[in-house]
Coordinates of C-alpha atoms in Angstrom, one line a residue:
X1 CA 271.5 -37.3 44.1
X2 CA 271.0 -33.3 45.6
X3 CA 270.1 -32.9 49.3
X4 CA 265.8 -32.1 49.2
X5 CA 264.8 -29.0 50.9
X6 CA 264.4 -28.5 54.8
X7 CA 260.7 -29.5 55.2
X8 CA 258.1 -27.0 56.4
X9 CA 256.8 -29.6 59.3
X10 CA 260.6 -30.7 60.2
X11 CA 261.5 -26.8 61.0
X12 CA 258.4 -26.9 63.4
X13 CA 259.7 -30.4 64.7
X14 CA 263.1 -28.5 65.3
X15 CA 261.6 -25.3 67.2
X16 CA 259.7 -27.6 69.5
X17 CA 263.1 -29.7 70.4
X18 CA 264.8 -26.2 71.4
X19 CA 261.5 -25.4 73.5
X20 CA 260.4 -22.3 70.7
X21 CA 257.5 -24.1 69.5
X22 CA 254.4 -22.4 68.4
X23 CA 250.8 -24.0 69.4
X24 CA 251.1 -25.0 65.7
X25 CA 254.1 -27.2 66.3
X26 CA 252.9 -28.7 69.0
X27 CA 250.0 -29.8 67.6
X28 CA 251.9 -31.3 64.7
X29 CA 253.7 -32.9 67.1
X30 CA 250.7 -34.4 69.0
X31 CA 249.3 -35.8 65.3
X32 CA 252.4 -37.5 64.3
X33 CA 252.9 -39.1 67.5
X34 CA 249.3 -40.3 67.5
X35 CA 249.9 -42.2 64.1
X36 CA 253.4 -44.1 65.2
X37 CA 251.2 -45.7 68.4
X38 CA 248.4 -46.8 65.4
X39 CA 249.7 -50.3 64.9
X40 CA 248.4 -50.4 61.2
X41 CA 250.4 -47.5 60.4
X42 CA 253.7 -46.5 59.9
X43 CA 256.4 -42.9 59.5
X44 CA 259.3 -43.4 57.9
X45 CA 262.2 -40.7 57.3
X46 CA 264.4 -41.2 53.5
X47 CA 266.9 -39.1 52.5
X48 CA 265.7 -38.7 49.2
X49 CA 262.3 -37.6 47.5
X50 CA 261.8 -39.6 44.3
X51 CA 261.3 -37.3 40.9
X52 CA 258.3 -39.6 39.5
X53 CA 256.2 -42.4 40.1
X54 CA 255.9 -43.3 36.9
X55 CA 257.5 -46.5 36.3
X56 CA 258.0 -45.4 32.4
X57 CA 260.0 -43.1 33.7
X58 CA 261.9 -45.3 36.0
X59 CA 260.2 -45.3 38.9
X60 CA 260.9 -48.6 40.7
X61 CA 264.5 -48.5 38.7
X62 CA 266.5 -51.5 40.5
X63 CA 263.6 -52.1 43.1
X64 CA 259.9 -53.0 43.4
X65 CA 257.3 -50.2 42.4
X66 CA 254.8 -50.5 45.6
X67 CA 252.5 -48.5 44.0
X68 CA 252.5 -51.5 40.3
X69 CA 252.9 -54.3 39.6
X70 CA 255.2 -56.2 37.8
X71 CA 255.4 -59.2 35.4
X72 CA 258.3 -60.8 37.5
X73 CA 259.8 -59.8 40.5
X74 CA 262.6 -60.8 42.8
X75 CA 263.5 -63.2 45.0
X76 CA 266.3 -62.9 48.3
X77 CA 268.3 -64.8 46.3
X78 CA 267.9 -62.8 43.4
X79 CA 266.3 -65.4 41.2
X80 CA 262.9 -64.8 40.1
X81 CA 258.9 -65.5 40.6
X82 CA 256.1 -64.5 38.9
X83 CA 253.7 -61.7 40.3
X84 CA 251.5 -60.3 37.1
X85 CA 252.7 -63.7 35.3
X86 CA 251.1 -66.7 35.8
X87 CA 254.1 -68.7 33.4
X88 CA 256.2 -67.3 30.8
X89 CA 258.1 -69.0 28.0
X90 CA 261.4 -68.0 26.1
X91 CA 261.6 -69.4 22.0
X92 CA 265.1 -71.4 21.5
X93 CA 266.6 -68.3 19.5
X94 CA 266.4 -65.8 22.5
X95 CA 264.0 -63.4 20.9
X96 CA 260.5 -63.7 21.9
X97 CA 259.7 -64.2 25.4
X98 CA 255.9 -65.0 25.8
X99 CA 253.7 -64.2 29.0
X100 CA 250.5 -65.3 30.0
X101 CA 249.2 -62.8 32.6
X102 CA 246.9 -63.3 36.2
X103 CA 243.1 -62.5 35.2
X104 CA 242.1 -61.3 39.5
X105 CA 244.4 -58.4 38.8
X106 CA 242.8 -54.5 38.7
X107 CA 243.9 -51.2 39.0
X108 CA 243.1 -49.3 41.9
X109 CA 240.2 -47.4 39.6
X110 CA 238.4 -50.7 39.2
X111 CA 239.5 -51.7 35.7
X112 CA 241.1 -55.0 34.7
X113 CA 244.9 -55.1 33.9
X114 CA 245.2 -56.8 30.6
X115 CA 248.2 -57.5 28.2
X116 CA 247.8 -54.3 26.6
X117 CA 248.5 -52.5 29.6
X118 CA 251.4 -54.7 30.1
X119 CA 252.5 -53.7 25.8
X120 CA 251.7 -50.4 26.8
X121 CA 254.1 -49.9 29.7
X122 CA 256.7 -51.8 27.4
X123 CA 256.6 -49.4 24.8
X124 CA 256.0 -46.8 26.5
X125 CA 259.3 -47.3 28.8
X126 CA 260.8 -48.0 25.1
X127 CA 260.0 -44.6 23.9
X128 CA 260.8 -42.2 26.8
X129 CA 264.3 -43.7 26.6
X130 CA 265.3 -43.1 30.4
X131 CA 266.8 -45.1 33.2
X132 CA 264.9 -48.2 31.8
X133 CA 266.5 -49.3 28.8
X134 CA 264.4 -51.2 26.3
X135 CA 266.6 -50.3 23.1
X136 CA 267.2 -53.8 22.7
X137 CA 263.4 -54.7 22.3
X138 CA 261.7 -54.7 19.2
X139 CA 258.1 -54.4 20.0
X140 CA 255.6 -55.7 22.7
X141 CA 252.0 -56.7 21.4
X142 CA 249.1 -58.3 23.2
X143 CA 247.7 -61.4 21.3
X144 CA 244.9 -61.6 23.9
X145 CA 243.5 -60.1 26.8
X146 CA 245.6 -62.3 29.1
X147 CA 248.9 -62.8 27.2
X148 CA 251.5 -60.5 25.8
X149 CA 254.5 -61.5 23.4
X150 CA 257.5 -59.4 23.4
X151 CA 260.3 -59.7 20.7
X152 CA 263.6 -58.6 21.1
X153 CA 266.0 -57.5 18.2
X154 CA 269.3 -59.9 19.9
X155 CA 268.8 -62.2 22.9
X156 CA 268.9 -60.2 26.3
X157 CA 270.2 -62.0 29.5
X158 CA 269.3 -58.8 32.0
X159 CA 265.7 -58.7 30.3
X160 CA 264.2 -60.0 33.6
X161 CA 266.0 -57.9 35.6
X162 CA 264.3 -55.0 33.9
X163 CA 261.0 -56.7 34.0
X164 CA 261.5 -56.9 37.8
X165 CA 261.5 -53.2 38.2
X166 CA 259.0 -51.6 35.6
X167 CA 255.7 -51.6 37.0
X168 CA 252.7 -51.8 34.5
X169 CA 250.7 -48.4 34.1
X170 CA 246.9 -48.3 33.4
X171 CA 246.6 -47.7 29.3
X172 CA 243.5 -46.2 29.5
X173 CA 244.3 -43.9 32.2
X174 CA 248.2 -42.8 31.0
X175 CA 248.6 -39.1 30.9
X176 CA 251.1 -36.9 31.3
X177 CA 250.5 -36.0 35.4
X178 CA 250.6 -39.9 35.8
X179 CA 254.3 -39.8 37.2
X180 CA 252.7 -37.6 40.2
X181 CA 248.9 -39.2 40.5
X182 CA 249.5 -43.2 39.4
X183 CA 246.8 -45.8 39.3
X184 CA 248.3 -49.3 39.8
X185 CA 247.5 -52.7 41.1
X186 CA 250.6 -52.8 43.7
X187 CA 250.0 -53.8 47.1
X188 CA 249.7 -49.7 48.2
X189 CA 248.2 -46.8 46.5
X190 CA 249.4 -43.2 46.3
X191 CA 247.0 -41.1 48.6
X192 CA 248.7 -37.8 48.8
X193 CA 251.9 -35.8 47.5
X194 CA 253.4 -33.2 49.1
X195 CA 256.8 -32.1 46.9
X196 CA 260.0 -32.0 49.0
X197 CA 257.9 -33.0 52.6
X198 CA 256.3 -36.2 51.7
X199 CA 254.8 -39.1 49.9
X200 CA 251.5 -40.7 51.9
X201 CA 250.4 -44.6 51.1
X202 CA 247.2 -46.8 51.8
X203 CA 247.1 -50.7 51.5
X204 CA 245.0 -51.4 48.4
X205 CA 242.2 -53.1 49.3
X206 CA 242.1 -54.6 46.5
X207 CA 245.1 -56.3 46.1
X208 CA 245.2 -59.8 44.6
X209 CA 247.9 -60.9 47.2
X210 CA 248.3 -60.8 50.6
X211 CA 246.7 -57.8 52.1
X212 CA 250.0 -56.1 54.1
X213 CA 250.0 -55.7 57.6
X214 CA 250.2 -51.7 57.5
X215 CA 247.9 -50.2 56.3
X216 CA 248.8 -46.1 56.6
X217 CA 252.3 -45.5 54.9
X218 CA 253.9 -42.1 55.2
X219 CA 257.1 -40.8 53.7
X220 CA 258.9 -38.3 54.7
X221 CA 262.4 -36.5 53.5
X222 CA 265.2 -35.9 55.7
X223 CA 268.7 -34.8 56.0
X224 CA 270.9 -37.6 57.8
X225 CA 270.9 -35.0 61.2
X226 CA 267.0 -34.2 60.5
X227 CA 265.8 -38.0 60.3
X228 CA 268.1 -38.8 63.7
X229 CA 266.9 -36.2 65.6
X230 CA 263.3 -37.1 64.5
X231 CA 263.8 -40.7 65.9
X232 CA 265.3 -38.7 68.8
X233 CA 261.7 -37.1 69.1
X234 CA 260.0 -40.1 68.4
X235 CA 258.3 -38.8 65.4
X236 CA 259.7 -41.7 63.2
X237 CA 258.9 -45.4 63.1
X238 CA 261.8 -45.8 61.2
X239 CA 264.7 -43.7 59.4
X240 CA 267.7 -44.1 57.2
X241 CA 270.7 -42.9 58.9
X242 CA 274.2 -43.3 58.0
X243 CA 277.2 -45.0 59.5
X244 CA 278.9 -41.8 60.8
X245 CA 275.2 -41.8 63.1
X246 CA 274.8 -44.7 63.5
X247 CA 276.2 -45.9 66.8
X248 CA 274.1 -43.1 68.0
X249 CA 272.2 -44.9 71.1
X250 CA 267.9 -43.9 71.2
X251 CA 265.7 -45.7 73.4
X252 CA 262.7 -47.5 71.7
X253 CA 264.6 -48.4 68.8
X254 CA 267.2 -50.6 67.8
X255 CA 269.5 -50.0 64.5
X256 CA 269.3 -52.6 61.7
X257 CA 272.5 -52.9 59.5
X258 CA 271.2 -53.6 56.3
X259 CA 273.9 -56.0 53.8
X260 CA 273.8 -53.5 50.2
X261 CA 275.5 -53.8 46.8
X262 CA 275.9 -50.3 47.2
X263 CA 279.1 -49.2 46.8
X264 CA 281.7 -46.1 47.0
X265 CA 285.0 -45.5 45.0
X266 CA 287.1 -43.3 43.1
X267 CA 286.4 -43.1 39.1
X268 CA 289.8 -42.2 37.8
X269 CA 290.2 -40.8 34.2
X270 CA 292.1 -43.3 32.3
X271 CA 292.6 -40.3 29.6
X272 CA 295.7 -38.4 29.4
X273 CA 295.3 -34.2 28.8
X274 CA 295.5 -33.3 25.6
X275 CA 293.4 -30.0 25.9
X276 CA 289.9 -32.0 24.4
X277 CA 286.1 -31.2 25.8
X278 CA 283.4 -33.1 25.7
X279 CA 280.5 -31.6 23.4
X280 CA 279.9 -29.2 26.5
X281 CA 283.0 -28.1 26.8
X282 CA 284.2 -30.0 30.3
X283 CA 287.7 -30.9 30.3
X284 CA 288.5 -34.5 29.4
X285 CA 292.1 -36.3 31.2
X286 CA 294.1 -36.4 33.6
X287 CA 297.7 -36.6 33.3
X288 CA 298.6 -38.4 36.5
X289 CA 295.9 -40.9 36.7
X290 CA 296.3 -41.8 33.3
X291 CA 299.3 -44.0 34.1
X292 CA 297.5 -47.7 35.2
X293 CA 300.7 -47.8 37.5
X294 CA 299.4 -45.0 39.3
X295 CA 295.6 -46.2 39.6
X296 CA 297.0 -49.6 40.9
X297 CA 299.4 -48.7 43.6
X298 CA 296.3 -46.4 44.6
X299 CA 294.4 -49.4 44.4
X300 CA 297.0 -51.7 46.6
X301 CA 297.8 -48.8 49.1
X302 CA 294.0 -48.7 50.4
X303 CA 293.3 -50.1 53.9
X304 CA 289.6 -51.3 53.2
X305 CA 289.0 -52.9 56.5
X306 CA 290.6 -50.0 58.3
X307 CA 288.4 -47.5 56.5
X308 CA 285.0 -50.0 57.3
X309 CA 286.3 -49.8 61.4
X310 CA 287.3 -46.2 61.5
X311 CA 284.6 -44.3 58.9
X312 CA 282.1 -46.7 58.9
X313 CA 281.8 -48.2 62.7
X314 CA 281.9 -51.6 60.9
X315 CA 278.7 -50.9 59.1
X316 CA 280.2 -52.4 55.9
X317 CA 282.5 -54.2 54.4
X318 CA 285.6 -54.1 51.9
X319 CA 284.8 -53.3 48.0
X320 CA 286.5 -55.0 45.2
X321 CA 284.0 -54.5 42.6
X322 CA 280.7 -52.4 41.5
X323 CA 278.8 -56.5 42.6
X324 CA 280.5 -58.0 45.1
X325 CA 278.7 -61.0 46.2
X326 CA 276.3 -61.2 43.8
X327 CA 276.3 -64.3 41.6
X328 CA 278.0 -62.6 38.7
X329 CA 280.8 -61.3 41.0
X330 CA 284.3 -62.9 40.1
X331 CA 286.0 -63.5 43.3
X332 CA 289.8 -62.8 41.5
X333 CA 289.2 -59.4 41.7
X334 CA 290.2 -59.2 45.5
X335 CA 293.6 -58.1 46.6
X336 CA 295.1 -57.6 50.1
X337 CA 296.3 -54.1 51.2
X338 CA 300.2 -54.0 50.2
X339 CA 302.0 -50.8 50.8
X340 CA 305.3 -52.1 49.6
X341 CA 303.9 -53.5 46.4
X342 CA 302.3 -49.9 45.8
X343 CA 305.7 -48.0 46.1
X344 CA 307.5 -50.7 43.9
X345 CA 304.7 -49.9 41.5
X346 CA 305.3 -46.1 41.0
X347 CA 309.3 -46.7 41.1
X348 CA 308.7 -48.9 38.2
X349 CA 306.5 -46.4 36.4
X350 CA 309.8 -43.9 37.1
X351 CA 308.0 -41.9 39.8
X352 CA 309.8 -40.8 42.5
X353 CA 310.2 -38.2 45.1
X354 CA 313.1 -35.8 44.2
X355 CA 312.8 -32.7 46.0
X356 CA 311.8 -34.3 49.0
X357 CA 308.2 -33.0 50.1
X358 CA 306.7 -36.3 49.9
X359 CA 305.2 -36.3 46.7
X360 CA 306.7 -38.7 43.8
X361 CA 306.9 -37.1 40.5
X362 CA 307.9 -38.0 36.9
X363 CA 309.2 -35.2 34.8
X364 CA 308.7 -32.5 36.4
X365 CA 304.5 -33.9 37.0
X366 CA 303.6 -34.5 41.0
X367 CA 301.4 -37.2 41.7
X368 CA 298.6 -35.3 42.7
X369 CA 295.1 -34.8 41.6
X370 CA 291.6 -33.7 43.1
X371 CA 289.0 -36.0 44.3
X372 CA 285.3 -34.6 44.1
X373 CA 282.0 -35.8 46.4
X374 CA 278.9 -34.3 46.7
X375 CA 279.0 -31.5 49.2
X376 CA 277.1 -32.6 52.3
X377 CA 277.0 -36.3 51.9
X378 CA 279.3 -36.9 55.1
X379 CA 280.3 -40.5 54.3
X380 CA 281.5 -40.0 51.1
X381 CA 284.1 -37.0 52.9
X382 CA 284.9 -39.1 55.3
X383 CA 285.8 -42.0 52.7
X384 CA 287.8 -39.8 50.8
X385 CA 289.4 -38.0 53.6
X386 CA 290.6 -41.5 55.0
X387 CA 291.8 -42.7 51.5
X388 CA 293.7 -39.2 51.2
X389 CA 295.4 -39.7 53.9
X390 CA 296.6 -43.6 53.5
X391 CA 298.0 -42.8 49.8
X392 CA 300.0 -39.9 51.5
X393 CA 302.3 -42.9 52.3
X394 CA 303.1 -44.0 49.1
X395 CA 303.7 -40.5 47.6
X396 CA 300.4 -39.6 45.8
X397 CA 298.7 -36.6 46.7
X398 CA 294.3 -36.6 46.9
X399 CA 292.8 -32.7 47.5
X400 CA 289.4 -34.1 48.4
X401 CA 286.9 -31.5 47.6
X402 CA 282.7 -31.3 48.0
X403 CA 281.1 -30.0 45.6
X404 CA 277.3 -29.6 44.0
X405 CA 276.2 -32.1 41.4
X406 CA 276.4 -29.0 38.7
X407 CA 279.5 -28.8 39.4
X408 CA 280.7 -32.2 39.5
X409 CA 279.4 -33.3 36.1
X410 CA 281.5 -30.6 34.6
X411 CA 285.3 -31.8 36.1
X412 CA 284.2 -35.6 36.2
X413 CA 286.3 -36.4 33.2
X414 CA 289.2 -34.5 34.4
X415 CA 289.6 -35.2 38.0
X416 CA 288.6 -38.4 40.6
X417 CA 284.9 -38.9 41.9
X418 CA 283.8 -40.4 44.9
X419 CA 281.3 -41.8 43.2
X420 CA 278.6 -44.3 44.2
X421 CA 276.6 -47.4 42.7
X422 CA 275.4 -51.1 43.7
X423 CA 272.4 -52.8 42.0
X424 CA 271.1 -56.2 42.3
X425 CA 271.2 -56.6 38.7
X426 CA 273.9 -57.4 36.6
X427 CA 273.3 -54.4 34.0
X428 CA 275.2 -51.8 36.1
X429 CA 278.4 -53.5 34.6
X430 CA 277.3 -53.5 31.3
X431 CA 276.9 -49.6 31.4
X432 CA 280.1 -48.7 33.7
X433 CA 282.1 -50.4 31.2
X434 CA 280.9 -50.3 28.0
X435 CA 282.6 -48.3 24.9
X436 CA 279.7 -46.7 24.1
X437 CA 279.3 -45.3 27.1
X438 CA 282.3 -43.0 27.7
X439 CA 282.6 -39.7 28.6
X440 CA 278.6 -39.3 28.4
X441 CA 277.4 -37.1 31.0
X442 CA 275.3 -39.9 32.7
X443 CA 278.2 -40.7 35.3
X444 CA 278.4 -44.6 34.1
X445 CA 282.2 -43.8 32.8
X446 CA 283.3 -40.6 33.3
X447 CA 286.7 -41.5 33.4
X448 CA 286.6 -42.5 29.8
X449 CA 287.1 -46.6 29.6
X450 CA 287.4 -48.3 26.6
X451 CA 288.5 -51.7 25.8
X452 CA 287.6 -54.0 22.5
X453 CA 288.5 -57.2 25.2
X454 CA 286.1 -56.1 27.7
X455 CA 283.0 -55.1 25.2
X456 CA 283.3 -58.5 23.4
X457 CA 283.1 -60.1 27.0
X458 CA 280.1 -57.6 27.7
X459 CA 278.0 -58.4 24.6
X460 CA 278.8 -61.9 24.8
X461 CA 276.6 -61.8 28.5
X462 CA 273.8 -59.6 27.4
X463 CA 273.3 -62.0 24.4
X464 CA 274.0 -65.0 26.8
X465 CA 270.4 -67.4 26.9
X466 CA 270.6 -68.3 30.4
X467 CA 271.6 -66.5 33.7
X468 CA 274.8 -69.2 34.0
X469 CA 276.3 -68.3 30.6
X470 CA 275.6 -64.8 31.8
X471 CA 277.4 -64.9 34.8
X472 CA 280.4 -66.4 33.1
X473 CA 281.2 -63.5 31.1
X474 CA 280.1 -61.1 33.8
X475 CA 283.1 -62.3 35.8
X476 CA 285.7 -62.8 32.5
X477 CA 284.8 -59.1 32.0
X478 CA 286.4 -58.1 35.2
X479 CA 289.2 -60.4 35.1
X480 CA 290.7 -63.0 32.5
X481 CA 293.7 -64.2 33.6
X482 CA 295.3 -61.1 31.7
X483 CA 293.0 -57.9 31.8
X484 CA 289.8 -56.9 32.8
X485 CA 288.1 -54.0 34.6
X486 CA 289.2 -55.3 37.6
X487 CA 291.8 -53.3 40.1
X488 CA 294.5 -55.7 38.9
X489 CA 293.2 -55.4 35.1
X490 CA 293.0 -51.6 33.9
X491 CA 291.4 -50.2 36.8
X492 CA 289.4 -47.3 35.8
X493 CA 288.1 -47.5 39.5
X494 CA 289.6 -48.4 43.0
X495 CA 286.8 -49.6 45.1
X496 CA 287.0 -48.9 48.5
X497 CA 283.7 -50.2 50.5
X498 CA 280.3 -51.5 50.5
X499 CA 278.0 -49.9 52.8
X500 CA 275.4 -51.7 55.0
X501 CA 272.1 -49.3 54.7
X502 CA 272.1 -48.5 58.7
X503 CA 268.1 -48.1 59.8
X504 CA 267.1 -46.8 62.9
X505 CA 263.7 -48.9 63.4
X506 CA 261.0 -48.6 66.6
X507 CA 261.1 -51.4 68.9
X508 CA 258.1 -53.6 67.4
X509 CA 258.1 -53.3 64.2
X510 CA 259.5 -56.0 61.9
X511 CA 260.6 -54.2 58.3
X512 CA 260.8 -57.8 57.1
X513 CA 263.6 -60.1 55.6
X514 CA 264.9 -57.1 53.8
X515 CA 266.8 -58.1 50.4
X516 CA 270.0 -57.0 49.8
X517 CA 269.4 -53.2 48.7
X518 CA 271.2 -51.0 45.8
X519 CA 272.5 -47.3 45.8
X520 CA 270.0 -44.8 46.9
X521 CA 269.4 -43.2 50.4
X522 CA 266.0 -44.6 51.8
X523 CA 264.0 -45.8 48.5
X524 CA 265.3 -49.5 49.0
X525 CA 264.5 -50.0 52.1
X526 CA 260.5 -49.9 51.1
X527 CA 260.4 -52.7 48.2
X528 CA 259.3 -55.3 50.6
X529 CA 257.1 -52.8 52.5
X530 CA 253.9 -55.2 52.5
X531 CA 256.0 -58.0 54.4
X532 CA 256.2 -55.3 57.5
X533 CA 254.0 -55.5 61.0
X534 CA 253.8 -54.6 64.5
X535 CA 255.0 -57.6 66.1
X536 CA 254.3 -55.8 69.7
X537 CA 252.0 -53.3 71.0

């Protein structure tokens, strides 16, 4: 989530565009360009460098591993279809799902993957207790070389989405450098890794699918201004921009608007002040935004569409929840803008402005609080800035303030963040809302949730035996009828927008039927990366 570090070959990249290269940059520049006119090879500029690639340590979290496979993996619908598994089975009681696994399937060292590579990864993933949560499984064991039976301690309806994402490691060749040299049996291999400049791929020749169309696969990590000003150069293929760049005209490529689940909204702490810490000593409440009158009429007062026009240059759409669209989205939780309704709400809570300078308050307390974003991310300023200023209307007032991550994590439970998710899994919910889960300083819920209604409705979906039942408690948890999470409910968020993922992408190059992308700033946009081509020289 920090800004990487200004890479070594962009800084030559920016002397030669002010006409101070050395010979050295100008040969770098001759090299790169020669690879972008290689039609079996593509450059592509991210904004963010992963930490691992060790799916154990969740690598692949919430997309596909290129570098592993995976048991399962998604579909553009978000159903399911076997990749490592040739069929899988699930007993009546929810417990023990069994796989049988593909037997043409090797690691890129020439072994076999077996099912205890497959138990392996599982327990492995189990043990390191990270962004892949596997508390809920009991064990993993191979009966045979070619199936595995895992047994969960209570029925799991997200289990495949995890499956999906955790890509199976080599047993035999597991160490503790594997996160930054990994052997798998994904479509690409890892050739080279240069920390904070980039990550170079290879097809795997030995893939047992459909060899991909590009072959040579490098990485590289940029700033928003960096990666536009490479395509500028024409030293990309393609690059992740954002939508304040985005209508940004280059010629030899066009922009792709990619549809996300990956939102941005304030958290605000539903906690009043009463001087308590978290076991680090960061503040916990918030005296104005404890009042649920307050967080609605923010919630009401919120243009959405004019935020997506003006901030966004219509690269995205309105937010209602952390999964709009998705199948487990209840579509009661949308409301239409209403000013009015917002200022009826705070004169009903017994705010109102008395001295005159705008601001409502309630004995003696103004309506005002901060609202933090990570210093440098541009969008979510401009987000905030335009939300500021729309709420000024109704009395309340937002100091929107950047800030480091550091620095964040320490007044998160005491003041609004601008915070950002979106997955294409219905876990995210679970963990934003959850008891359990408040006031941990993982950023799921900062702002301190908690609701006996809404973590009945939660367990009720995990332990749900098919996606349907799921789904049905998925939406009850945001609304009802009564309460819920949703911005009508208690709402411990306002959601503001979806973002569409804009890409700046070379004339010629298809980057495939792209499925809909979560958060993060460039590692979506490569899960389908073997369905890419050169569809012109």
């Amino acid at each position: 989530m920090k800004r990487n570090a200004f890479p070594a070959w962009l800084l030559a990249l920016a002397l030669l565009l002010t006409g101070c290269a050395s010979g050295q940059a100008a040969q770098t520049q001759e090299q790169a360009q020669t690879q972008t006119e290689t039609k079996d090879s593509v450059v592509i500029a991210i904004g963010s460098e992963p930490e691992t690639l060790d799916p154990t340590q969740g690598w692949g979290h919430g997309n596909a591993p290129i570098v592993q496979s995976t048991l399962v993996q998604y579909t553009a619908d978000l159903t399911f279809e076997n990749d490592l598994a040739t069929d899988y089975t699930l007993s009546e009681d929810g417990l023990v799902w069994t796989f049988h696994i593909r037997d043409d399937a090797y690691f890129t060292d020439g072994e076999k993957l077996t099912a205890e590579d497959v138990a392996f990864t599982l327990e492995t993933a189990k043990a390191a207790q990270g962004s892949v949560d596997l508390t809920y499984m009991d064990k993993a064991e191979a009966v045979d070389e070619d199936t595995v039976v895992i047994t969960l301690k209570q029925p799991t309806s997200i289990f495949l989405n995890t499956l999906a994402s955790v890509g199976i490691v080599p047993e035999h060749a597991y160490s503790d450098d594997y996160g930054r040299n990994p052997i798998g049996s994904g479509p690409y291999k890892l050739v080279e890794w240069r920390p904070q400049e980039q990550l170079i791929f290879t097809a795997n020749e030995d893939y047992y699918g459909e060899q991909p169309a590009i072959e040579n696969v490098t990485v590289v990590f940029m700033s928003e201004d960096a990666a536009l000003a490479a395509v500028q150069a024409g030293q990309v293929d393609v690059a992740y921009s954002t939508a304040t760049l985005g209508t940004t005209e280059v010629p030899g490529y066009h922009v792709e608007a990619i549809p996300s689940a990956d939102n941005r909204g304030f958290t605000l702490p539903v906690l009043p002040d009463t001087g308590e810490t978290t076991d680090t000593g960061a503040p916990i409440g918030n005296n104005v935004t404890c009042n649920l009158e307050v967080r609605q009429a923010i919630a009401y007062a919120i243009d959405r569409d004019a935020i997506v026009d003006a901030v966004l240059n219509g690269f995205g759409r309105p937010a209602y929840s952390e999964n709009d669209g998705m199948p487990w989205n209840n579509p009661a939780v949308a409301l239409e803008t209403d000013v009015d309704y917002a200022k009826a709400l705070l004169a009903g809570g017994g705010w109102a402005d008395t001295d005159g300078d705008g601001i409502v308050e309630k004995d003696g307390l103004k309506a005002e609080f901060d609202c933090l974003y990570p210093a440098g991310d541009s969008v979510r300023q401009a987000v905030g800035m335009a939300a500021a200023e729309q709420l000024r209307a109704i009395g309340i007032q937002v100091n929107v303030r950047g800030l480091s991550w550091d620095e964040i994590s320490r007044e998160m439970f005491s003041q609004s963040v601008l915070m950002g998710w979106g997955s294409a899994s219905p876990n995210e919910t679970y963990y934003l809302y959850r008891s359990e889960g408040a006031l941990l300083e993982d950023y799921y819920n900062p702002e301190g949730y908690q609701s006996e209604i809404t973590d009945g409705y939660l367990q009720a979906a995990m332990e749900a035996l098919t996606p349907e039942e799921a789904n049905e408690y998925w939406q009850l948890v945001q609304w009802d009828g009564e309460t819920g999470t949703a911005m009508q409910g208690q709402c411990p968020w306002v959601w503001i927008v979806n973002l569409d993922h804009v890409t700046y992408v070379r004339d010629g190059l298809s980057i495939g039927g792209q499925p809909i992308h979560g958060h993060g700033h460039g590692l979506p946009l490569i899960q389908n990366l073997s369905d890419w081509a050169w569809t012109e020289g």
